[in-house]
mmCIF file of C-alpha atoms and ligand atoms in Angstrom:
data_model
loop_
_atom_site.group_PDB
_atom_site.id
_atom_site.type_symbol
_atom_site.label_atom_id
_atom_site.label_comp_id
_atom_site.label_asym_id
_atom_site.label_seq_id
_atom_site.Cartn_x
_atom_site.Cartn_y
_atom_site.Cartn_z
ATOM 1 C CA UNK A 1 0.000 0.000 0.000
ATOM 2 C CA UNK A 2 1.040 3.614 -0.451
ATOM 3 C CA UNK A 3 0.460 5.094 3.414
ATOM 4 C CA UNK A 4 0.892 8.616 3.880
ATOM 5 C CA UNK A 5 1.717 9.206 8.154
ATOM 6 C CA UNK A 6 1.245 12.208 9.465
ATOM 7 C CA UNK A 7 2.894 13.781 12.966
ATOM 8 C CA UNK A 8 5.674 11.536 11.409
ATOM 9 C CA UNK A 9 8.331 13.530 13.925
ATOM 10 C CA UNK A 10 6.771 12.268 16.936
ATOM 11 C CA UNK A 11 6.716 9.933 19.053
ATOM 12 C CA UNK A 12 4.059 7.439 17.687
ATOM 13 C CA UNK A 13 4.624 8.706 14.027
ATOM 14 C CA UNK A 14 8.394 7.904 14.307
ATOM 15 C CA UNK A 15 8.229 4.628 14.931
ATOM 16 C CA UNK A 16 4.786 4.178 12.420
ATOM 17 C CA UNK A 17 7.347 5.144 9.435
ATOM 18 C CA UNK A 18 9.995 2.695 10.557
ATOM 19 C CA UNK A 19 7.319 -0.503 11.031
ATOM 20 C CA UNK A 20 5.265 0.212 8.282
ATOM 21 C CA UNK A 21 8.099 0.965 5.952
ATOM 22 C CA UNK A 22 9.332 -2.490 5.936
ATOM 23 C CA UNK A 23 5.940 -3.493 4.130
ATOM 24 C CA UNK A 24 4.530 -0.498 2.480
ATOM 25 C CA UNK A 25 5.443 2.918 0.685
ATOM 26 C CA UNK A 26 5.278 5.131 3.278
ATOM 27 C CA UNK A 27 5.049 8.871 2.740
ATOM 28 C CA UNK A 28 5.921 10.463 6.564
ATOM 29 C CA UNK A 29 5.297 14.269 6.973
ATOM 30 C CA UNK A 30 6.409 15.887 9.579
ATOM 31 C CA UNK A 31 4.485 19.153 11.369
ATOM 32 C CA UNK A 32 6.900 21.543 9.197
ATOM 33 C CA UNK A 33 5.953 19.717 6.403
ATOM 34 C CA UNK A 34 2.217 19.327 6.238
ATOM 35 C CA UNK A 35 0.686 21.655 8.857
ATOM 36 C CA UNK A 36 -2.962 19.690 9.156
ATOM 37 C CA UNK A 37 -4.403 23.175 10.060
ATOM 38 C CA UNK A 38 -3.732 24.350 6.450
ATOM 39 C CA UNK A 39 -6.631 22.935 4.330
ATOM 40 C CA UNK A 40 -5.166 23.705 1.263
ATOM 41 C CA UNK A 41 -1.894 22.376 1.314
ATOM 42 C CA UNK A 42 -3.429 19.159 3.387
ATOM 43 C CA UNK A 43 -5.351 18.316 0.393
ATOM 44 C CA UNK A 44 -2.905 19.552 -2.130
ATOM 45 C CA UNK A 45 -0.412 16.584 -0.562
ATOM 46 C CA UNK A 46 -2.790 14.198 -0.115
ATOM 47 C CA UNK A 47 -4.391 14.491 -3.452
ATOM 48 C CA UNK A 48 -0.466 14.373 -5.498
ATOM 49 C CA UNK A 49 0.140 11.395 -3.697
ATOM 50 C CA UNK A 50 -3.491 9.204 -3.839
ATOM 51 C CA UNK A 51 -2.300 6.953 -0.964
ATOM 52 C CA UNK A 52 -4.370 4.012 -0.237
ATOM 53 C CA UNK A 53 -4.378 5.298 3.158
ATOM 54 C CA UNK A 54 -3.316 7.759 5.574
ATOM 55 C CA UNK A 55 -2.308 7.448 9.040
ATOM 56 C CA UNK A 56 -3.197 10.131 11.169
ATOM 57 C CA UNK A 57 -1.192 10.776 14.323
ATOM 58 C CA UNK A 58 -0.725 14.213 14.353
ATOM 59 C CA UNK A 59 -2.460 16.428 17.252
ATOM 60 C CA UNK A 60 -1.603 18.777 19.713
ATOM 61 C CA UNK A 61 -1.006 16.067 22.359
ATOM 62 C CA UNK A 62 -0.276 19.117 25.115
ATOM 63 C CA UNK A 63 -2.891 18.314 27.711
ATOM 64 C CA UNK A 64 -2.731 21.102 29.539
ATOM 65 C CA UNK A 65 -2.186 23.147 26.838
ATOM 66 C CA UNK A 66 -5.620 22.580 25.182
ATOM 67 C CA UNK A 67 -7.198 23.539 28.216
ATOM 68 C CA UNK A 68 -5.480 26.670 28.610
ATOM 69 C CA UNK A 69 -5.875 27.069 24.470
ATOM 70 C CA UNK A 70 -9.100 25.312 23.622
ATOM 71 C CA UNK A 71 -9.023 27.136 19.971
ATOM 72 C CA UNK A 72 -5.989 25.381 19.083
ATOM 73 C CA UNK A 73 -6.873 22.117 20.563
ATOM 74 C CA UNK A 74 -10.177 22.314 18.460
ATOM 75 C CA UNK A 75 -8.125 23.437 15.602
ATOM 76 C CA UNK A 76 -5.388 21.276 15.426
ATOM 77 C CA UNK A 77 -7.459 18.340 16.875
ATOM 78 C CA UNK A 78 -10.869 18.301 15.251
ATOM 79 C CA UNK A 79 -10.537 20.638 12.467
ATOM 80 C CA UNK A 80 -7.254 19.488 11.287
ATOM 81 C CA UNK A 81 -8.962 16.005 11.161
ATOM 82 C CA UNK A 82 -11.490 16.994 9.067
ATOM 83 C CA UNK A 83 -9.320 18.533 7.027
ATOM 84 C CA UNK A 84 -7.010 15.111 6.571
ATOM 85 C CA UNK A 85 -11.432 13.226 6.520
ATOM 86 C CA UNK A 86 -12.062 15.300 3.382
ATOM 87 C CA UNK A 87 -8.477 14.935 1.920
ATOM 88 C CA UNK A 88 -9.188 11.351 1.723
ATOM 89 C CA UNK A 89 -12.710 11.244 0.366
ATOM 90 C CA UNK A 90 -11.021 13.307 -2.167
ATOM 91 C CA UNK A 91 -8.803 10.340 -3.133
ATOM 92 C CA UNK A 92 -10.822 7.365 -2.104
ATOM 93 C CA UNK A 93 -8.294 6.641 0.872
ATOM 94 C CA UNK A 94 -8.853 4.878 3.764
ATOM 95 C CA UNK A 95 -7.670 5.943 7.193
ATOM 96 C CA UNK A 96 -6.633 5.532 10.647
ATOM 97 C CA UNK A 97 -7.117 8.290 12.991
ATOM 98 C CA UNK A 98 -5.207 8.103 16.081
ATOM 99 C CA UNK A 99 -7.066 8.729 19.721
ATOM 100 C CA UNK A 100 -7.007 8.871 23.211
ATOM 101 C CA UNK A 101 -8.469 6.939 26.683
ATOM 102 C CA UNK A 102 -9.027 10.933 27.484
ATOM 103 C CA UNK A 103 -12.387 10.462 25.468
ATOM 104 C CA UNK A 104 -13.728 8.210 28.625
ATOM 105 C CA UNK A 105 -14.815 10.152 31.966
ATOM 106 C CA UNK A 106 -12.464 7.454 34.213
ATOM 107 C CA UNK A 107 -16.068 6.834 36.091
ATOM 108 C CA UNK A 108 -16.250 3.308 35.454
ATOM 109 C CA UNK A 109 -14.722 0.730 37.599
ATOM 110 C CA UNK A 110 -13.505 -1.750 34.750
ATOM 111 C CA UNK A 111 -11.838 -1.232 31.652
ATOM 112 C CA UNK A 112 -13.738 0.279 28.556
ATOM 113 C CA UNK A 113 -14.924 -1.429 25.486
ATOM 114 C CA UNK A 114 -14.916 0.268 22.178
ATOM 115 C CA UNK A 115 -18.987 0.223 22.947
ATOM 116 C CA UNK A 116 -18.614 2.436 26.338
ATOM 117 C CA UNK A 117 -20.248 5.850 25.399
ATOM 118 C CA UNK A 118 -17.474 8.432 25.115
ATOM 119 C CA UNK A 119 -17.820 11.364 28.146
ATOM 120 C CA UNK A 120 -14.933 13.506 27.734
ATOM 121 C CA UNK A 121 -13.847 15.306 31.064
ATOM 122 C CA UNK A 122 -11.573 17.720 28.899
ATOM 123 C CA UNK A 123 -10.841 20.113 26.229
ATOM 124 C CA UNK A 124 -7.917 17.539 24.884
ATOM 125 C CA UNK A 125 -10.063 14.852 25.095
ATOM 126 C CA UNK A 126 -13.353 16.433 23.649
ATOM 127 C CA UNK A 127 -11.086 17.878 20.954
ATOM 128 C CA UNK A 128 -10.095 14.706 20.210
ATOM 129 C CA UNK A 129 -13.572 12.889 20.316
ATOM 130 C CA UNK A 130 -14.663 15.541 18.181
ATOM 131 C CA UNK A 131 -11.748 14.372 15.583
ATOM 132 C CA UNK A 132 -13.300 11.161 15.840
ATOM 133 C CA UNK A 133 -16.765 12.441 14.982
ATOM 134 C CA UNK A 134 -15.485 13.812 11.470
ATOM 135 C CA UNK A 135 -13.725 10.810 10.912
ATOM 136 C CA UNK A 136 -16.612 8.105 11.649
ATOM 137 C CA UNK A 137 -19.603 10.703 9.793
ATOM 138 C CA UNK A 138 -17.254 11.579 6.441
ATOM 139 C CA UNK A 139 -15.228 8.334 5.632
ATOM 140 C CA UNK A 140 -16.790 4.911 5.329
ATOM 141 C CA UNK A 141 -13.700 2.723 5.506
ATOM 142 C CA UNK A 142 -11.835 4.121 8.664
ATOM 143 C CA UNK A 143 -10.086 2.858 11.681
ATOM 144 C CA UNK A 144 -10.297 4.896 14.769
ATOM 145 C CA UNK A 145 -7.429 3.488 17.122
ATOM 146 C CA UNK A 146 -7.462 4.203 20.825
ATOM 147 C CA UNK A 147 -4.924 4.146 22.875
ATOM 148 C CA UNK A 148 -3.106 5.443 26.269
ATOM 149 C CA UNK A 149 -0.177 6.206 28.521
ATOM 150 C CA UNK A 150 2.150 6.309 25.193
ATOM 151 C CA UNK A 151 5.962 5.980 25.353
ATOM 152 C CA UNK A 152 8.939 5.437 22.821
ATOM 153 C CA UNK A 153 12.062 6.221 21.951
ATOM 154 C CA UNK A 154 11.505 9.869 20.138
ATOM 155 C CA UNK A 155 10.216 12.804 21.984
ATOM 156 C CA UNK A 156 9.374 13.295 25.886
ATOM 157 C CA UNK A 157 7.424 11.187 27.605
ATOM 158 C CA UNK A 158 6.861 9.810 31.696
ATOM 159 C CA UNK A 159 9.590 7.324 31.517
ATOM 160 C CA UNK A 160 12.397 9.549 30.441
ATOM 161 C CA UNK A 161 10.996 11.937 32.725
ATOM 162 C CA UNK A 162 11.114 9.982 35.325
ATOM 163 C CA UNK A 163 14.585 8.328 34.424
ATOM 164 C CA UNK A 164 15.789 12.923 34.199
ATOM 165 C CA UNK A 165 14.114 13.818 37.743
ATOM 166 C CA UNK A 166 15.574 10.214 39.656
ATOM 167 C CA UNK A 167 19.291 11.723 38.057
ATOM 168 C CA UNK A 168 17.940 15.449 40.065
ATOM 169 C CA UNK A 169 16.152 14.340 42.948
ATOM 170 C CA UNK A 170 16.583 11.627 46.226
ATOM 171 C CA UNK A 171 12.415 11.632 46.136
ATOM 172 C CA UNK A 172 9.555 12.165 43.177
ATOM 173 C CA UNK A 173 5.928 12.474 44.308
ATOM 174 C CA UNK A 174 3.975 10.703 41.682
ATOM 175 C CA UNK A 175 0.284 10.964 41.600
ATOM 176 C CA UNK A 176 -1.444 7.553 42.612
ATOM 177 C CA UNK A 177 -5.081 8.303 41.729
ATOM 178 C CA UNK A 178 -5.163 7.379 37.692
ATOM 179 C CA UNK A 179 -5.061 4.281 36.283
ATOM 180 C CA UNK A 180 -4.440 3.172 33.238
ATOM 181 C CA UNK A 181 -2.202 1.215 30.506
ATOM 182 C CA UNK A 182 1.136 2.090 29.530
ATOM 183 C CA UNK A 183 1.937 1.640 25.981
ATOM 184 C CA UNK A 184 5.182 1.342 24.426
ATOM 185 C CA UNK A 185 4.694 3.162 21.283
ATOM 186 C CA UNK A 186 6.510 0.453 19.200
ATOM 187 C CA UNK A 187 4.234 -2.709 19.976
ATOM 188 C CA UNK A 188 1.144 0.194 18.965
ATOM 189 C CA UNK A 189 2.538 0.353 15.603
ATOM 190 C CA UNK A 190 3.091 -3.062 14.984
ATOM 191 C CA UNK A 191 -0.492 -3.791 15.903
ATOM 192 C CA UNK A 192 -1.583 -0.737 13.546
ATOM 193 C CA UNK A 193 0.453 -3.128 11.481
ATOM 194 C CA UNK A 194 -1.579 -5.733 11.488
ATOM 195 C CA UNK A 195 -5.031 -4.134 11.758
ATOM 196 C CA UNK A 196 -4.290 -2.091 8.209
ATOM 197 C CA UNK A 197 -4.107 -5.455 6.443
ATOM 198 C CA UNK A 198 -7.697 -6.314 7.308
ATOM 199 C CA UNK A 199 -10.799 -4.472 6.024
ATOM 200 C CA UNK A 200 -12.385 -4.783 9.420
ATOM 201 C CA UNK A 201 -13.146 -1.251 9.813
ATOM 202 C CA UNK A 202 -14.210 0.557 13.196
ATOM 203 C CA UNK A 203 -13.188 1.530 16.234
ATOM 204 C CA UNK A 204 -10.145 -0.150 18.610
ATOM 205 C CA UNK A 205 -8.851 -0.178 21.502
ATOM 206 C CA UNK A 206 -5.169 -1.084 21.963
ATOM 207 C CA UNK A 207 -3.251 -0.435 24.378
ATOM 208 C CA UNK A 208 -0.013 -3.167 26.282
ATOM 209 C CA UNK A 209 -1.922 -5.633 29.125
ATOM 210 C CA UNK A 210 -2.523 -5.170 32.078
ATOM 211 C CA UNK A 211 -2.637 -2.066 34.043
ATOM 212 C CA UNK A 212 -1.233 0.493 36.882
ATOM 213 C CA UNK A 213 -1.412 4.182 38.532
ATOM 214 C CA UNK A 214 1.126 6.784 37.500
ATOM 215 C CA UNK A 215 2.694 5.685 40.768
ATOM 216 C CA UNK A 216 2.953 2.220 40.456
ATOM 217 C CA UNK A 217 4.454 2.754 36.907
ATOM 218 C CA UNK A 218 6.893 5.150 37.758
ATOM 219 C CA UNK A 219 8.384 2.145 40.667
ATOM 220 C CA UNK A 220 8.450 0.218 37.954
ATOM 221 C CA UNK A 221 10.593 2.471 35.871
ATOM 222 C CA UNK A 222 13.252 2.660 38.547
ATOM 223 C CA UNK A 223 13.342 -0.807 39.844
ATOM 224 C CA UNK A 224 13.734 -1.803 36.292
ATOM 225 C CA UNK A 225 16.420 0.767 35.396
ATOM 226 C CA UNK A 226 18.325 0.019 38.652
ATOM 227 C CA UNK A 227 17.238 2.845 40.634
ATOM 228 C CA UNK A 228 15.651 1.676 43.448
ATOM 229 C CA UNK A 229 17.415 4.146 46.201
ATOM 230 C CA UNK A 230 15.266 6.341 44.664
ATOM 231 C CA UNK A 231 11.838 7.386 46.774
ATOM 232 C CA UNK A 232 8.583 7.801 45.226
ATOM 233 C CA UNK A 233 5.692 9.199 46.935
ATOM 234 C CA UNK A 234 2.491 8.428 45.951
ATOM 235 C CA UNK A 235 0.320 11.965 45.444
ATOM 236 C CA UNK A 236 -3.511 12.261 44.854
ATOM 237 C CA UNK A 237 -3.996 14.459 41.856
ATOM 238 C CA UNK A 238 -5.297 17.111 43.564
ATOM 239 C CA UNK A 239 -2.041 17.760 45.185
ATOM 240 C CA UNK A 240 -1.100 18.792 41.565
ATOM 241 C CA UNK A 241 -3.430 21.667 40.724
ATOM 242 C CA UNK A 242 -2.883 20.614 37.012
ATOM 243 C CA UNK A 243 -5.335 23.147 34.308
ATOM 244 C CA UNK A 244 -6.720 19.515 32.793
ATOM 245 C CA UNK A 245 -9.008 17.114 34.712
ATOM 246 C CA UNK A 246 -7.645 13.799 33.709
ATOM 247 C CA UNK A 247 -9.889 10.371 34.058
ATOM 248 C CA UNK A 248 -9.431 8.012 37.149
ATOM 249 C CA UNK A 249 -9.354 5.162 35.332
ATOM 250 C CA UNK A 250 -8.767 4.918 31.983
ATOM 251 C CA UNK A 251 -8.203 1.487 31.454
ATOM 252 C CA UNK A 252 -8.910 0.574 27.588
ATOM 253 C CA UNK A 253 -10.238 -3.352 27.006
ATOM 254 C CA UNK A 254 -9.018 -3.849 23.407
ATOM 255 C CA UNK A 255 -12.286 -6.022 22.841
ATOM 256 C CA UNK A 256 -12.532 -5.587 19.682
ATOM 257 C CA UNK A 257 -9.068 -7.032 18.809
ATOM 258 C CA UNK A 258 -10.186 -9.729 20.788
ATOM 259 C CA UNK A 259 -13.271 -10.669 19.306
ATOM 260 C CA UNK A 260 -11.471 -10.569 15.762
ATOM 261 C CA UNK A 261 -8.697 -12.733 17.046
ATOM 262 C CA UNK A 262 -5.673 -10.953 17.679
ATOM 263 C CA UNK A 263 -3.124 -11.781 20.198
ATOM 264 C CA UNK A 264 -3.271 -9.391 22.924
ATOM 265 C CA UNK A 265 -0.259 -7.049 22.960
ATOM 266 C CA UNK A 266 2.556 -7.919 25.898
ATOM 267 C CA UNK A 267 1.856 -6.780 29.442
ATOM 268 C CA UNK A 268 3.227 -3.685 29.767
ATOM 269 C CA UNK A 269 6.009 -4.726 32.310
ATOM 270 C CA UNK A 270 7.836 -6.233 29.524
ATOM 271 C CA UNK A 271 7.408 -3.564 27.177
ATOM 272 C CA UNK A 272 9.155 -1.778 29.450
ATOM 273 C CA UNK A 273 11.824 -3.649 30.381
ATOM 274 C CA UNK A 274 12.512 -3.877 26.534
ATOM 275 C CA UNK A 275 12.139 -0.106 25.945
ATOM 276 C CA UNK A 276 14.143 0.450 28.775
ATOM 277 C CA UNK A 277 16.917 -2.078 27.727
ATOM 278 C CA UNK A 278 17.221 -0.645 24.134
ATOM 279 C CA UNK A 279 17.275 3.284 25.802
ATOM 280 C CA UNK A 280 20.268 2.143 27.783
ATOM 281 C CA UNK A 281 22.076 0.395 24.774
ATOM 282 C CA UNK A 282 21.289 3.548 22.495
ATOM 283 C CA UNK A 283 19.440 1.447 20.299
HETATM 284 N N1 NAP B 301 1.112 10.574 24.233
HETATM 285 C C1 NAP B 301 0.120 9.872 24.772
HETATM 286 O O1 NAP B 301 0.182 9.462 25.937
HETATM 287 C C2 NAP B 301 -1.106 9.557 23.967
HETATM 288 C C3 NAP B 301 -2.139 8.828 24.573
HETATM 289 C C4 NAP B 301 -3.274 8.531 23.820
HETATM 290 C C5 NAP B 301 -3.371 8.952 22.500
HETATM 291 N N2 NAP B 301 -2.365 9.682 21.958
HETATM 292 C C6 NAP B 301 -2.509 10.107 20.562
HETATM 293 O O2 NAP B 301 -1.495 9.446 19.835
HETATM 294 C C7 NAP B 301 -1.058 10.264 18.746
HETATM 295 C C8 NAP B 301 0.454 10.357 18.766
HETATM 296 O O3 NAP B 301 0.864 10.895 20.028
HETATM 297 P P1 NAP B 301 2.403 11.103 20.354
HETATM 298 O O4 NAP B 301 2.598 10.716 21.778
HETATM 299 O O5 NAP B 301 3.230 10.511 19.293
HETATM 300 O O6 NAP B 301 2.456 12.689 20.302
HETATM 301 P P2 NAP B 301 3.627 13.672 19.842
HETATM 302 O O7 NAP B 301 4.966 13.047 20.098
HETATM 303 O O8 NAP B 301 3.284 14.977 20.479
HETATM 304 O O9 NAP B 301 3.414 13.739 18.273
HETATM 305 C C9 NAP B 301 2.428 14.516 17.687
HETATM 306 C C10 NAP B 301 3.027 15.163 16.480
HETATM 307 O O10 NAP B 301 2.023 15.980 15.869
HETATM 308 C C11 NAP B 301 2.654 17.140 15.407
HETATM 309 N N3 NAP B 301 1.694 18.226 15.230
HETATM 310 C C12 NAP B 301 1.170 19.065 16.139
HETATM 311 N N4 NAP B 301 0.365 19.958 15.553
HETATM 312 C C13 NAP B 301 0.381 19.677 14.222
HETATM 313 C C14 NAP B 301 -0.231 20.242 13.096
HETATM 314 N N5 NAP B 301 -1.027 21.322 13.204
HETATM 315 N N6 NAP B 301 0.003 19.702 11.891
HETATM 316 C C15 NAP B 301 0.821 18.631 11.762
HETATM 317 N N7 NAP B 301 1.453 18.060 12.786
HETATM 318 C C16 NAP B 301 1.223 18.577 14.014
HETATM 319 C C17 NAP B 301 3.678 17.471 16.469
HETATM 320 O O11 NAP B 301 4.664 18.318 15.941
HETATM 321 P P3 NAP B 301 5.312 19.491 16.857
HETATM 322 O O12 NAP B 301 5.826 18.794 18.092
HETATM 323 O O13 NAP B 301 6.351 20.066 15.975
HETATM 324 O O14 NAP B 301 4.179 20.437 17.142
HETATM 325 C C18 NAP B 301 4.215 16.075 16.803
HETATM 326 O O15 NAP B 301 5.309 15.730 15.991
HETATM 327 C C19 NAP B 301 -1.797 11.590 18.910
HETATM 328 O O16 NAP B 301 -2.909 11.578 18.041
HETATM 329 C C20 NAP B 301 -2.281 11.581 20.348
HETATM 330 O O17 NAP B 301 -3.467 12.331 20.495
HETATM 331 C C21 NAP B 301 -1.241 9.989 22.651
#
């Protein structure tokens, strides 16, 4: 297939290029390169290059940014999406629209299928729902892929921040009141992998198995790095004052991948251990 990716500089995006590029022609743009905001030159690069589909991971990812800036979350979020929706009815593409556990509430008490009704608690995650909406009422062959807690090699994240402040500090506070599923960004695209080869179109979960808090994660990070000495407190999130309400528990069920038959992605521990073995090496 020719695959166009877009947000190909960051952190999901980079490592879309590199797995998808070993079976496909993959067209990566980075935010320099195709600003999704610009209508115009959005469909101007989609159109030249017809792809047979286009990965959308590009979005203002900035939490707390889009609630301080709600027109550029909306923008970039659900406008830009529509802009890369009507792009590809242009050229008969498919796509695959990246989102978030943020479109959940966190008021349920076990993990959500991809038929829990969305209840966004903020402007990232509304924005982001809303990029959904455009996708699911203007394409007819579309994957809308959910996911959480994302890590990889390129670009911040928790772990490396985590890994920086353990360097700084004899004791991090970490808050101990969300849950969720970390993701290593890597096993995430090789999934996308797979799913893009089907035509079973609709929306998925996936995330790594099983689950933790922020706190419990961030233990792991240093017991599996070799930091131990180093304290962790657990927090409540209140403690943080933070602009952005963010769910309790955001746990995603990839049901869907299960009904169809997929192998459920490693439990996150691994990832980790992995991700943290090939940060160490350089790899
Ligand atoms: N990170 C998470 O924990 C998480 C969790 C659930 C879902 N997701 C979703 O997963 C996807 C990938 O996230 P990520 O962690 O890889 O985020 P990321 O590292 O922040 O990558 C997003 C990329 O989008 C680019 N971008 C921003 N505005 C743009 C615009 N107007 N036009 C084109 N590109 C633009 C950014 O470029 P600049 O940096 O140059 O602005 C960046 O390279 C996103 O759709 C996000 O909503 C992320």
């Amino acid at each position: 297939m020719r695959v166009v990716v877009t947000g190909a500089r960051g952190q999901l995006g980079t490592d879309l290029v590199q797995v998808l590029g070993k079976e496909h022609e993959v067209f990566g743009f980075s935010h320099q390169e195709l600003d999704v905001t610009d209508f115009d030159h959005t469909v101007e690069i989609i159109t030249n290059l017809s792809p047979d589909m286009v990965i959308h991971a590009a979005a203002y990812t900035d939490v707390d940014g889009c609630e301080l800036d709600p027109d550029k979350a909306y923008k970039v979020n659900a406008l830009g999406t529509q802009n890369i929706t009507i792009a590809c009815q242009k050229t008969n593409s498919s796509m695959l629209y990246i989102s978030t556990d943020f479109v959940f509430d966190g008021r349920k008490t076990e993990p959500y299928t991809e038929f829990d009704i969305p209840n966004p608690i903020s402007v990232y995650g509304s924005s982001k729902l809303a990029g959904e909406r455009y996708v699911s009422s203007l394409l007819l062959r579309y994957f809308i892929v959910r996911t959480a807690w994302l890590y990889g090699k390129h670009g911040k994240n928790f772990v490396k921040t985590i890994l920086r402040l353990a360097e700084e500090r004899e004791e991090l506070k970490v808050v101990n009141d969300q849950i969720g599923s970390p993701t290593y960004s890597l096993d995430l695209a090789q999934a996308i992998a797979k799913l893009i080869n089907t035509e079973w179109y609709g929306i998925y979960h996936i995330t790594n198995s099983g689950n933790c808090s922020w706190f419990d994660f961030a233990r792991k990070i240093l017991e599996y790095a070799g930091k131990k000495e180093v304290k962790v407190k657990p927090i409540g999130s209140a403690e943080l004052n933070r602009p952005a309400k963010r769910p309790a528990f955001s746990v995603l069920r990839n049901y869907c991948l299960e009904l169809r038959g997929f192998p459920a992605l490693r439990n996150y521990e691994d990832a980790l251990k992995e991700y943290l073995s090939c940060l160490s090496a350089g790899r």
